[in-house]
Coordinates of C-alpha atoms in Angstrom, one line a residue:
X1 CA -35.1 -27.2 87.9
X2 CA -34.4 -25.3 91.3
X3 CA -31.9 -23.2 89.5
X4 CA -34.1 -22.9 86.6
X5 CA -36.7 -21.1 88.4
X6 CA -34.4 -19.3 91.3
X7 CA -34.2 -15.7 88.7
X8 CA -32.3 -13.0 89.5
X9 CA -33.6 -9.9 90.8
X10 CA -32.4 -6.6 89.0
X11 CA -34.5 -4.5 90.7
X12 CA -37.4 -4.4 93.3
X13 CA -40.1 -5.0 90.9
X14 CA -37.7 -6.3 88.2
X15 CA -36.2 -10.4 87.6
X16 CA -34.2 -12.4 84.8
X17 CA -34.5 -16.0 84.2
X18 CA -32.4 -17.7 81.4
X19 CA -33.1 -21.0 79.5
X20 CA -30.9 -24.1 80.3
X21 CA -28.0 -25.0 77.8
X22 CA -29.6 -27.8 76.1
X23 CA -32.9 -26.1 75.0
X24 CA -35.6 -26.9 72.3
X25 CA -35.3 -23.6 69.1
X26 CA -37.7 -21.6 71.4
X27 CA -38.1 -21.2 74.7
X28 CA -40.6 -23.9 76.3
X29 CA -44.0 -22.0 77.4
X30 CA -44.1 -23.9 80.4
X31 CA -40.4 -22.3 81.4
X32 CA -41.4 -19.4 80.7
X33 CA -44.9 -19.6 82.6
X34 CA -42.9 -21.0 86.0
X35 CA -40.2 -18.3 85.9
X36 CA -43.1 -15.6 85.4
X37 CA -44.8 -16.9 88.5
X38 CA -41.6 -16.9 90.4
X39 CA -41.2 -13.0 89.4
X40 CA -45.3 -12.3 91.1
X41 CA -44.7 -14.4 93.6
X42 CA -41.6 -12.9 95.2
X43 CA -43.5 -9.4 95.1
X44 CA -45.8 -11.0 97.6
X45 CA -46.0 -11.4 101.4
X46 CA -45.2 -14.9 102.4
X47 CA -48.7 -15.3 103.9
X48 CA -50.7 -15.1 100.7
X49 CA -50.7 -18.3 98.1
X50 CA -51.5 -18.1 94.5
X51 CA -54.8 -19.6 93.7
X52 CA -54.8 -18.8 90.1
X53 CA -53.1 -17.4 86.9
X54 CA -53.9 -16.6 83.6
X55 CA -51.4 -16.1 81.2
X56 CA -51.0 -15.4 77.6
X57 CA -47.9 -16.9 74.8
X58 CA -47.3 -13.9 72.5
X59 CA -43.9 -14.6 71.0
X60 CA -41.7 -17.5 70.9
X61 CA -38.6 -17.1 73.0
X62 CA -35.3 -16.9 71.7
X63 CA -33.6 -19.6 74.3
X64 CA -30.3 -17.9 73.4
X65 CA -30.6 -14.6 75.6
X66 CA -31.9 -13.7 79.0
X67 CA -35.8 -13.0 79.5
X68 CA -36.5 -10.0 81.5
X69 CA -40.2 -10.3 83.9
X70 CA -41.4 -6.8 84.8
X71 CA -43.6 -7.3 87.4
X72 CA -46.5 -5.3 88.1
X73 CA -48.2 -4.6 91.7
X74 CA -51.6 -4.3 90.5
X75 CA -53.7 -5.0 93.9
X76 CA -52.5 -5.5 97.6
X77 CA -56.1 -6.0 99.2
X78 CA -56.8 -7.6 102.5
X79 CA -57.8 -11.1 101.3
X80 CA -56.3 -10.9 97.7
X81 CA -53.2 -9.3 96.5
X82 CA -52.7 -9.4 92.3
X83 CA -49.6 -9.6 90.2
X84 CA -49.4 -9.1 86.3
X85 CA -45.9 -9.8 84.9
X86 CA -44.3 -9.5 81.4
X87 CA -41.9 -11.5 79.6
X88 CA -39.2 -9.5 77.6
X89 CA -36.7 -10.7 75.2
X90 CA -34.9 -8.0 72.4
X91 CA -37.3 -5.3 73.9
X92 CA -40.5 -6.9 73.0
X93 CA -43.0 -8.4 74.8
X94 CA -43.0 -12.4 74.7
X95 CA -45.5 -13.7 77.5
X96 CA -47.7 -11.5 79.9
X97 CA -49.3 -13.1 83.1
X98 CA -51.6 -12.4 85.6
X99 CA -51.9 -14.3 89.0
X100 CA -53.7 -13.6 92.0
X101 CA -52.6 -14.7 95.3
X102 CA -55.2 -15.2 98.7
X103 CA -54.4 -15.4 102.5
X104 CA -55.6 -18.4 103.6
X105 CA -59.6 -19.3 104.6
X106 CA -62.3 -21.0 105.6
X107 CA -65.5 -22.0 103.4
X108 CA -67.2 -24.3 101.6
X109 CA -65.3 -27.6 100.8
X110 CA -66.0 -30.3 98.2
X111 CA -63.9 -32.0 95.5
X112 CA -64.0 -33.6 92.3
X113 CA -63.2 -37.2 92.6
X114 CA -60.7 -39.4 90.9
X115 CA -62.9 -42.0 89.1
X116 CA -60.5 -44.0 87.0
X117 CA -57.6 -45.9 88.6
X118 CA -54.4 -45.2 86.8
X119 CA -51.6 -48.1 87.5
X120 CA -49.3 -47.3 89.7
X121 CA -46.4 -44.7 88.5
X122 CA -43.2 -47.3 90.0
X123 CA -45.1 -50.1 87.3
X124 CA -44.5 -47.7 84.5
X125 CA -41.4 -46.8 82.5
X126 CA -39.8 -43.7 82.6
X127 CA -38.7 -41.6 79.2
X128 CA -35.5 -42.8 79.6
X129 CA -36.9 -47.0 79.9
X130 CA -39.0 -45.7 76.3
X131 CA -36.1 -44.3 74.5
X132 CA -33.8 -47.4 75.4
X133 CA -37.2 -49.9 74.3
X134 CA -36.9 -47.7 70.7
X135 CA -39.3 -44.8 71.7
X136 CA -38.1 -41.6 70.2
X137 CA -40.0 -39.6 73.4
X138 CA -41.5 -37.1 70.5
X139 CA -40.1 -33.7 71.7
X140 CA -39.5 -34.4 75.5
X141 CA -36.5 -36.1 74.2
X142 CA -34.4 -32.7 73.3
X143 CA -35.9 -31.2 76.5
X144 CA -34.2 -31.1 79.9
X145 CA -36.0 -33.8 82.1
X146 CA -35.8 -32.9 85.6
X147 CA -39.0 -34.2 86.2
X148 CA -39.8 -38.0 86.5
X149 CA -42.3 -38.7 83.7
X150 CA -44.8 -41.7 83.2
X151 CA -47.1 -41.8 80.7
X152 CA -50.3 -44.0 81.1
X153 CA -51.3 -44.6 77.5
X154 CA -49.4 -44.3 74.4
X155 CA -48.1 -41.1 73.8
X156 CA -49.4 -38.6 70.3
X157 CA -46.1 -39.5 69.0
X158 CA -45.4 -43.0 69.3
X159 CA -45.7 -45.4 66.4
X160 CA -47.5 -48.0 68.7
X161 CA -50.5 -45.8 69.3
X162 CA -53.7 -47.2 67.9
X163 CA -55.4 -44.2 66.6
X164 CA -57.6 -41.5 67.7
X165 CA -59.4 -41.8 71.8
X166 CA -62.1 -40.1 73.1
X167 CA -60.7 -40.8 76.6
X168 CA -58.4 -38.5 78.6
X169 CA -54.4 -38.7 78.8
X170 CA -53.0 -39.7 81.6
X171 CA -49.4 -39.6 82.9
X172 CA -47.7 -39.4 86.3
X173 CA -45.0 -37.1 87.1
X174 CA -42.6 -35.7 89.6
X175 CA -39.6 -33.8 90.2
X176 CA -36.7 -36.1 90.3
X177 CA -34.9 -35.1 93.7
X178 CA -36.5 -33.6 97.1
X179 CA -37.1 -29.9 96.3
X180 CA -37.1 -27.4 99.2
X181 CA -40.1 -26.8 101.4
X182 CA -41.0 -23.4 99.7
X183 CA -45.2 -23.8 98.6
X184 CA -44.2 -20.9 95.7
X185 CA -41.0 -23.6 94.2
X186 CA -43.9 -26.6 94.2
X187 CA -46.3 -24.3 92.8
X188 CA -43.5 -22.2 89.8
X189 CA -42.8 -26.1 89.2
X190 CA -46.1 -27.7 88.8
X191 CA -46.7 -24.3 85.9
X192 CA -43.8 -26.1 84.6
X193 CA -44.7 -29.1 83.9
X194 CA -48.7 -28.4 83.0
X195 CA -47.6 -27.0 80.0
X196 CA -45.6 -30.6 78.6
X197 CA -48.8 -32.8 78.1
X198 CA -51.6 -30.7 78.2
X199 CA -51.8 -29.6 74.3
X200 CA -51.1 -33.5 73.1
X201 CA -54.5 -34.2 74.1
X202 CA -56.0 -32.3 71.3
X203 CA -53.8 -34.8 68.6
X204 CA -55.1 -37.5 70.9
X205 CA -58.8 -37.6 69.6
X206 CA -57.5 -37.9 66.2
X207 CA -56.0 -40.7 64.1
X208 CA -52.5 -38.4 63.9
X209 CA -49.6 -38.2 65.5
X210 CA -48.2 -35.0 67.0
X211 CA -45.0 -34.9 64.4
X212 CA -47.8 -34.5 61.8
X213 CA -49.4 -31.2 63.3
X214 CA -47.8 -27.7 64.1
X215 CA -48.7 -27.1 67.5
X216 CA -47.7 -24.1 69.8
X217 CA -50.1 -22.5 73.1
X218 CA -51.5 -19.6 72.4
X219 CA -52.8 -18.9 76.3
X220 CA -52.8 -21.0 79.7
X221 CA -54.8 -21.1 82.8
X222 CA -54.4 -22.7 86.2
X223 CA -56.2 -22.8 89.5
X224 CA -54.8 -24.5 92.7
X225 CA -57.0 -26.1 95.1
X226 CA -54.8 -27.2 97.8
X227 CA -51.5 -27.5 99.4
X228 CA -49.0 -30.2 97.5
X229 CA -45.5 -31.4 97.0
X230 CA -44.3 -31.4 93.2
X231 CA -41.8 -34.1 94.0
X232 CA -44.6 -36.6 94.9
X233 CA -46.4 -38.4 92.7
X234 CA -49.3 -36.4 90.7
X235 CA -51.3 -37.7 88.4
X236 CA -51.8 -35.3 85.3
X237 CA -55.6 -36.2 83.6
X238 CA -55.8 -34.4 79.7
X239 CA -58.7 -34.0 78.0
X240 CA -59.7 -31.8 74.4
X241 CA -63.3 -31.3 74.6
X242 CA -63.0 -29.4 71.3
X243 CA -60.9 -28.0 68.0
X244 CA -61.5 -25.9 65.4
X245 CA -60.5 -23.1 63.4
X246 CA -57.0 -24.6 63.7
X247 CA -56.8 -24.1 68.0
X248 CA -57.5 -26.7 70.0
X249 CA -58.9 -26.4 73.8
X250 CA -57.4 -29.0 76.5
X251 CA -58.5 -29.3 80.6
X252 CA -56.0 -30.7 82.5
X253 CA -56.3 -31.9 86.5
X254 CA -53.7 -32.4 88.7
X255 CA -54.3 -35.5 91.4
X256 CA -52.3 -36.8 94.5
X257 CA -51.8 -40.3 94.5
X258 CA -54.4 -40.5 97.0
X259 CA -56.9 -39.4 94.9
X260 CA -57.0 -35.3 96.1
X261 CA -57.9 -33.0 93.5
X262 CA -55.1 -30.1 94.1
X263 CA -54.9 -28.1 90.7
X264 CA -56.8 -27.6 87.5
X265 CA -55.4 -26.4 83.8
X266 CA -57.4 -25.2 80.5
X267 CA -55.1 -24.0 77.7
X268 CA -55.8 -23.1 74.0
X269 CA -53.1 -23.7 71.4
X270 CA -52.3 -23.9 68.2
X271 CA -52.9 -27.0 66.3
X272 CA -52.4 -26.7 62.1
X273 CA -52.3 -29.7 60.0
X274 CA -50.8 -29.6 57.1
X275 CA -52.5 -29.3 53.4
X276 CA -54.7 -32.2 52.5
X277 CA -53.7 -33.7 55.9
X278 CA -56.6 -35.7 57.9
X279 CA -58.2 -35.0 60.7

């Protein structure tokens, strides 16, 4: 994952990222959202820390061929500094992202709490455990897995699920190895993996399961709260508060294992079913 999002820099304001060898038919959107935020944050003094992006999916990536991030110097202010970066495969734009970074400071300070205990991550099986129990681990199966992946409830694609759930996803998750003490790596990695859960919880308040939909993100939005280590335990929260028109909208929040509240999602995304299919 390290090498994943370490791109290579062509130019001053100019990167390249590639996919890894054993890739899905398009490029994952979370991939391509981590290696974007690599490309604005390395335009960006070391004492500024992004606080937010928002980022839009605008083709599907050919995993096959390079992807080229142009990034753009919008704003270098004396509290914020903002980046807007574009994905570009076969000279077309694929993805295009904005991101705003802040120097550190003081303010007002409160927190959403963790209300539900979730079991602890060590008591749950890994994707590896499920596919060995008979679980076919829906598409994180074909995907590279450098991150240590727990899922709380029955996943949209297992057979064992009971049906739909007005309650919110749950799974743990962390990188599988020490990563180095860079805050922009935990951050590019944490992009990563928002984008492998967040959209199933759309399925999950219907009686379907996710092989029965067509579901792609169509944008994606994140805002960090405070300093934390992607290879420690976080506990990613999903929830759809509503679909229609064939998109579906998910929230997502990131928590420590000690309850901190340190990042928060929202993305949109496609989600079609198919003719005379139920919903």
């Amino acid at each position: 994952m390290a090498a994943l999002l370490d791109l290579e820099r062509l130019e001053e304001n100019l990167f390249r990222g590639v996919s890894p060898p054993h890739s899905m038919p398009r490029v994952f959107g979370g991939q391509v959202a981590g290696q974007a935020m690599v490309a604005a944050g390395r335009t960006v003094p070391d004492d500024r820390h992004v606080h937010s992006l928002h980022a839009y999916f605008i083709r599907p990536g050919d995993p096959s061929v390079p992807i080229v991030y142009e990034t753009e110097r919008v704003r270098d202010g004396r509290s914020f500094t903002t980046r807007r970066v574009m994905g570009i495969q076969h000279g077309e734009a694929i993805f295009s992202l904005s991101a705003s970074f802040q120097v550190a400071q003081q303010g007002l300070e409160h927190t959403e709490p963790l209300t539900v205990e979730a079991p602890d991550p060590e008591s749950l099986p890994d994707l590896g455990v499920r596919a060995m129990q008979g679980d076919s681990g829906g598409w994180l199966a074909g995907a590279p897995r450098p991150l240590d992946i727990r899922l709380v409830e029955e996943p949209v694609w297992s057979a064992r699920r009971l049906g739909a759930s007005d309650d919110p996803m749950r799974v743990w998750m962390r990188a599988d190895g020490r990563l180095p003490d860079d805050p922009l790596l935990h951050v590019c990695l944490l992009t990563y993996a928002s984008d492998l859960t967040l959209l199933g919880s759309v399925v999950a308040r219907h009686d379907v399961r996710s092989s029965d939909v067509q579901m792609a993100s169509l944008d994606h939005a994140m805002w960090f709260h405070e300093p934390f280590r992607a290879d420690e335990w976080l506990l990613y929260t999903c929830y759809s508060p509503s679909a229609s028109g064939g998109r579906g909208l998910a929230t997502g929040r990131f928590y420590t294992a000690d309850g901190r509240l340190v990042a928060s999602t929202m993305q949109e995304g496609l989600v079609r079913l198919p003719s005379g299919g139920r919903s």
